[in-house]
Amino acid sequence: MISWYEAYSKTLEQASKKSIKDRNTIIGFNVNIDKIVEITPESIDWKLPDGIDLKLKNGKLRLPSRVNSIEDFFLYLMDSMMNGKAVEVGVTSEEIADWIENSFEIENVQIGGQAGIIANLFKNIEVGNVLLSLPTYDAQFAKLLNPALLTVVEEGNSHTICEINKLKFTDNEPISHYIFEFKAGNYELNSLKFVCPRDNRFIFSYDTVNGLVKFNKGFHEFSPNYVIEYSLAIISGFCLANEQLSSFEEIFDPIIEMIKEWKKINPNLFIHMELASTYNAKKRSYIKENLFPLVNSIGVNEQELLLFSSIKEEQKAIKSDGIYTSTTLFHYLHELFLEYPHLRIHLHYLGYFLVMSPIMNNKEAEGAKEALIMSSYFAASKAKKGTIESFQDVYDVELDLSSKGFDELRNLHSYLKSQFKVKGNLYETGILETPSFSLVGVPTILVKNPQKLVGLGDTISSIAVLFDTND
C-alpha cells in the first residue's frame, strides 16, 4: 500500500499544467441544462399521485420499454434507487416534464451533457484550444458555459472560429435534464419500502435537441480548415438519440460521415467516445457497429459496460444489489475488447479504475497509470467540492485510497494469473500484460460525503484521456 501512496504523491508532484496547455481538443455533441434534485431518506417528502401504486413482482419492478406517463417515470426512478445504479432515460412529453418541474425542489441549475461538462472542465484547468459543438444557441447557455470556449460560427457564406462569449444566445428549446441525486439508506414511499444500497443518480431528460444529437453543421463544413490543428476529440451524447424524433440512420449518419472526414484529414487525431446507459438494443447495436470502429477509446461505468457487452443476458452474473466484483466486470470488459481489439476501454467503478487496451510498451503503460491517478485526483476534487474551478483544486485533495480498491485489484490479479500467461502485477504496480492485451488499474481516492455525483464519470475518462494522450 505504501508504494501506491508514493505513486500518487509522485504523480501529482510531477503533474504540470504545461503538459496540457498546448493541447487542442474538439468536444461534442451533447450540451444541455442540468437541474439537480437531491433525495435522501430524511428529506423525501413527496408522495405518489393518486391512482399510482408501485407493486413489486418477485422483489422487482416491471419497467416499460419507454416512459409515457408519470407512473412510468416513478418506476424507473424507484428501480434506479432500489439497485443503487446510475440510469438515464428520456421523454418527449412536455406534460411529464412540467409535472416534475412543479413537484420537486430543484437545488441547482448548471451546464449539463457530457460534452458541456467536459468542455467547461477543460477550460477551467487551462487546456489549450477547446472547440465545442453547440447543438443550439439557447439563452440558458450564456451564463453557464466558460466564455473562453471556442465554437464554429457562420460568417457570411463561410465559417469561422470564435469565442463563445461573442455569440448571441437567443434560442429557447427543450434541453432540460433532471438529475435525481439519491443517497443510500432505507426509503418508504406510500406502501413501498426498500433499501437503496449506494449513492448514485437517476437522470430524466426532456431534451428534443440532444435527442436528435444535433451538432454544429459548421463543424463538418469547416473541418478541412481546423481538424489538422487538433490532437484529441471527445465525443458523446449518442445515448440520447430518440427514434421517436427521427430514425437512427438519420441521426447518426451525418456524424459518422464527419468523423470519417476528420480521420481522413488528420489520421493522428485520437478520438475518445464517452458512453452512457443505452437501454434500446437497436440503438446500442447501431453505436457499436458504426461508431466503435471509428474511435480509439471508449469510457464506461459498470452499467454501460454490461449493456454494451454481448454476453447473453442469461449468462450475466448481475446481482440485484448492483454491486459487482472486479472479476465479474473483467469478463464483460474482456468480452467487449475481444469484439473490438483496437479499443482502449476505460472503466470507472467505485474504488478502482481500469483500462484495457492493445498491448502497451512500458512507457505507454506507465503513462496510462499516471493518467488514471490524475483522473482520480480530479474526480475526488469534483466529488468533494461539487465543481473544479482550476487546476490548483487537485492539490487540496486528501490522499485516502480506497481499501475496497486494493482488495479488488488483488483479487483480479489472482484471477488473471490463474487464467492467462501474465507479466507484471496489477495489485503492486497497477500494470499487467497478457499475450493479447494490457490491463492498467489503480485504487481510487476515497471521498466521504461527496457533494456531487453528476459528471464524475465524464471527469474520470476525459482527464485520463487528456493526460494519457499527450503529444
PDB file of C-alpha atoms in Angstrom, residues 219-337:
ATOM      1  CA  PHE A 219     -18.087  21.655 -37.654  1.00  0.00           C
ATOM      2  CA  HIS A 220     -18.487  19.440 -40.713  1.00  0.00           C
ATOM      3  CA  GLU A 221     -18.330  22.050 -43.451  1.00  0.00           C
ATOM      4  CA  PHE A 222     -15.331  23.800 -41.861  1.00  0.00           C
ATOM      5  CA  SER A 223     -13.453  20.551 -40.967  1.00  0.00           C
ATOM      6  CA  PRO A 224     -10.665  20.912 -43.549  1.00  0.00           C
ATOM      7  CA  ASN A 225      -9.739  24.294 -42.062  1.00  0.00           C
ATOM      8  CA  TYR A 226      -9.233  23.268 -38.425  1.00  0.00           C
ATOM      9  CA  VAL A 227      -9.037  19.492 -37.826  1.00  0.00           C
ATOM     10  CA  ILE A 228      -5.316  19.190 -38.540  1.00  0.00           C
ATOM     11  CA  GLU A 229      -4.628  21.561 -35.623  1.00  0.00           C
ATOM     12  CA  TYR A 230      -6.307  19.273 -33.071  1.00  0.00           C
ATOM     13  CA  SER A 231      -4.827  16.151 -31.483  1.00  0.00           C
ATOM     14  CA  LEU A 232      -7.767  14.965 -29.361  1.00  0.00           C
ATOM     15  CA  ALA A 233     -11.530  14.692 -29.881  1.00  0.00           C
ATOM     16  CA  ILE A 234     -14.022  13.627 -27.206  1.00  0.00           C
ATOM     17  CA  ILE A 235     -17.480  12.751 -28.454  1.00  0.00           C
ATOM     18  CA  SER A 236     -20.632  11.787 -26.556  1.00  0.00           C
ATOM     19  CA  GLY A 237     -24.409  12.132 -26.402  1.00  0.00           C
ATOM     20  CA  PHE A 238     -25.329   9.164 -28.604  1.00  0.00           C
ATOM     21  CA  CYS A 239     -27.358   7.527 -25.829  1.00  0.00           C
ATOM     22  CA  LEU A 240     -29.882  10.363 -26.152  1.00  0.00           C
ATOM     23  CA  ALA A 241     -30.773   9.572 -29.766  1.00  0.00           C
ATOM     24  CA  ASN A 242     -34.557   9.245 -29.828  1.00  0.00           C
ATOM     25  CA  GLU A 243     -36.104   7.172 -32.623  1.00  0.00           C
ATOM     26  CA  GLN A 244     -39.469   8.775 -31.871  1.00  0.00           C
ATOM     27  CA  LEU A 245     -37.983  12.002 -33.262  1.00  0.00           C
ATOM     28  CA  SER A 246     -36.066  10.552 -36.221  1.00  0.00           C
ATOM     29  CA  SER A 247     -34.532   7.274 -37.399  1.00  0.00           C
ATOM     30  CA  PHE A 248     -31.129   6.269 -36.020  1.00  0.00           C
ATOM     31  CA  GLU A 249     -29.755   6.382 -39.566  1.00  0.00           C
ATOM     32  CA  GLU A 250     -30.857   9.994 -39.999  1.00  0.00           C
ATOM     33  CA  ILE A 251     -29.493  10.945 -36.566  1.00  0.00           C
ATOM     34  CA  PHE A 252     -26.151   9.151 -36.645  1.00  0.00           C
ATOM     35  CA  ASP A 253     -25.080   9.076 -40.293  1.00  0.00           C
ATOM     36  CA  PRO A 254     -24.130  12.790 -40.595  1.00  0.00           C
ATOM     37  CA  ILE A 255     -21.917  12.433 -37.507  1.00  0.00           C
ATOM     38  CA  ILE A 256     -20.380   9.208 -38.796  1.00  0.00           C
ATOM     39  CA  GLU A 257     -19.610  10.942 -42.095  1.00  0.00           C
ATOM     40  CA  MET A 258     -17.992  13.871 -40.266  1.00  0.00           C
ATOM     41  CA  ILE A 259     -15.806  11.620 -38.078  1.00  0.00           C
ATOM     42  CA  LYS A 260     -14.628   9.716 -41.156  1.00  0.00           C
ATOM     43  CA  GLU A 261     -13.653  13.042 -42.712  1.00  0.00           C
ATOM     44  CA  TRP A 262     -11.783  14.069 -39.533  1.00  0.00           C
ATOM     45  CA  LYS A 263      -9.768  10.858 -39.652  1.00  0.00           C
ATOM     46  CA  LYS A 264      -9.055  11.264 -43.358  1.00  0.00           C
ATOM     47  CA  ILE A 265      -7.764  14.817 -42.869  1.00  0.00           C
ATOM     48  CA  ASN A 266      -5.934  14.074 -39.606  1.00  0.00           C
ATOM     49  CA  PRO A 267      -5.105  10.352 -39.153  1.00  0.00           C
ATOM     50  CA  ASN A 268      -3.328  11.180 -35.865  1.00  0.00           C
ATOM     51  CA  LEU A 269      -6.474  12.589 -34.256  1.00  0.00           C
ATOM     52  CA  PHE A 270      -7.186  10.485 -31.152  1.00  0.00           C
ATOM     53  CA  ILE A 271     -10.954  10.063 -30.736  1.00  0.00           C
ATOM     54  CA  HIS A 272     -12.490   9.062 -27.400  1.00  0.00           C
ATOM     55  CA  MET A 273     -16.195   8.278 -27.065  1.00  0.00           C
ATOM     56  CA  GLU A 274     -17.906   8.572 -23.694  1.00  0.00           C
ATOM     57  CA  LEU A 275     -20.867   6.223 -23.384  1.00  0.00           C
ATOM     58  CA  ALA A 276     -23.979   6.401 -21.214  1.00  0.00           C
ATOM     59  CA  SER A 277     -26.746   3.986 -20.253  1.00  0.00           C
ATOM     60  CA  THR A 278     -28.440   2.926 -23.507  1.00  0.00           C
ATOM     61  CA  TYR A 279     -31.381   0.574 -22.976  1.00  0.00           C
ATOM     62  CA  ASN A 280     -32.563   0.414 -26.566  1.00  0.00           C
ATOM     63  CA  ALA A 281     -30.912  -2.670 -28.089  1.00  0.00           C
ATOM     64  CA  LYS A 282     -31.224  -1.381 -31.658  1.00  0.00           C
ATOM     65  CA  LYS A 283     -29.520   1.873 -30.675  1.00  0.00           C
ATOM     66  CA  ARG A 284     -26.687   0.035 -28.899  1.00  0.00           C
ATOM     67  CA  SER A 285     -26.118  -2.131 -31.968  1.00  0.00           C
ATOM     68  CA  TYR A 286     -26.017   0.908 -34.235  1.00  0.00           C
ATOM     69  CA  ILE A 287     -23.498   2.646 -31.972  1.00  0.00           C
ATOM     70  CA  LYS A 288     -21.293  -0.439 -31.708  1.00  0.00           C
ATOM     71  CA  GLU A 289     -21.360  -1.345 -35.388  1.00  0.00           C
ATOM     72  CA  ASN A 290     -20.917   2.168 -36.780  1.00  0.00           C
ATOM     73  CA  LEU A 291     -19.055   4.219 -34.164  1.00  0.00           C
ATOM     74  CA  PHE A 292     -16.845   1.770 -32.263  1.00  0.00           C
ATOM     75  CA  PRO A 293     -14.719   1.037 -35.371  1.00  0.00           C
ATOM     76  CA  LEU A 294     -14.086   4.788 -35.846  1.00  0.00           C
ATOM     77  CA  VAL A 295     -12.884   5.695 -32.343  1.00  0.00           C
ATOM     78  CA  ASN A 296      -9.689   4.921 -30.420  1.00  0.00           C
ATOM     79  CA  SER A 297     -11.166   4.554 -26.954  1.00  0.00           C
ATOM     80  CA  ILE A 298     -14.420   4.437 -25.012  1.00  0.00           C
ATOM     81  CA  GLY A 299     -15.344   5.311 -21.418  1.00  0.00           C
ATOM     82  CA  VAL A 300     -17.877   3.282 -19.413  1.00  0.00           C
ATOM     83  CA  ASN A 301     -19.180   2.686 -15.926  1.00  0.00           C
ATOM     84  CA  GLU A 302     -20.326  -0.768 -14.838  1.00  0.00           C
ATOM     85  CA  GLN A 303     -23.914  -0.319 -16.070  1.00  0.00           C
ATOM     86  CA  GLU A 304     -22.813   0.873 -19.502  1.00  0.00           C
ATOM     87  CA  LEU A 305     -20.290  -1.957 -19.726  1.00  0.00           C
ATOM     88  CA  LEU A 306     -22.966  -4.564 -19.046  1.00  0.00           C
ATOM     89  CA  LEU A 307     -25.352  -3.013 -21.557  1.00  0.00           C
ATOM     90  CA  PHE A 308     -22.805  -2.862 -24.382  1.00  0.00           C
ATOM     91  CA  SER A 309     -21.415  -6.314 -23.654  1.00  0.00           C
ATOM     92  CA  SER A 310     -22.607  -9.048 -25.996  1.00  0.00           C
ATOM     93  CA  ILE A 311     -22.618 -11.681 -23.279  1.00  0.00           C
ATOM     94  CA  LYS A 312     -26.081 -13.206 -23.341  1.00  0.00           C
ATOM     95  CA  GLU A 313     -28.435 -11.932 -20.687  1.00  0.00           C
ATOM     96  CA  GLU A 314     -28.955 -15.335 -19.110  1.00  0.00           C
ATOM     97  CA  GLN A 315     -25.186 -15.694 -18.682  1.00  0.00           C
ATOM     98  CA  LYS A 316     -24.705 -12.358 -17.000  1.00  0.00           C
ATOM     99  CA  ALA A 317     -24.000 -12.605 -13.280  1.00  0.00           C
ATOM    100  CA  ILE A 318     -25.942  -9.492 -12.410  1.00  0.00           C
ATOM    101  CA  LYS A 319     -26.509  -9.033  -8.706  1.00  0.00           C
ATOM    102  CA  SER A 320     -29.750  -7.460  -7.626  1.00  0.00           C
ATOM    103  CA  ASP A 321     -27.949  -5.037  -5.295  1.00  0.00           C
ATOM    104  CA  GLY A 322     -25.970  -3.574  -8.188  1.00  0.00           C
ATOM    105  CA  ILE A 323     -22.590  -4.491  -6.708  1.00  0.00           C
ATOM    106  CA  TYR A 324     -20.091  -6.324  -8.907  1.00  0.00           C
ATOM    107  CA  THR A 325     -16.687  -7.849  -8.239  1.00  0.00           C
ATOM    108  CA  SER A 326     -13.680  -6.846 -10.308  1.00  0.00           C
ATOM    109  CA  THR A 327     -13.541 -10.398 -11.678  1.00  0.00           C
ATOM    110  CA  THR A 328     -17.155 -10.193 -12.861  1.00  0.00           C
ATOM    111  CA  LEU A 329     -16.569  -6.840 -14.524  1.00  0.00           C
ATOM    112  CA  PHE A 330     -13.386  -8.119 -16.127  1.00  0.00           C
ATOM    113  CA  HIS A 331     -15.425 -10.734 -18.045  1.00  0.00           C
ATOM    114  CA  TYR A 332     -17.585  -8.006 -19.604  1.00  0.00           C
ATOM    115  CA  LEU A 333     -14.534  -5.844 -20.251  1.00  0.00           C
ATOM    116  CA  HIS A 334     -12.654  -8.683 -21.919  1.00  0.00           C
ATOM    117  CA  GLU A 335     -15.640  -9.756 -23.995  1.00  0.00           C
ATOM    118  CA  LEU A 336     -16.080  -6.229 -25.346  1.00  0.00           C
ATOM    119  CA  PHE A 337     -12.358  -5.961 -26.041  1.00  0.00           C
TER     120      PHE A 337
END
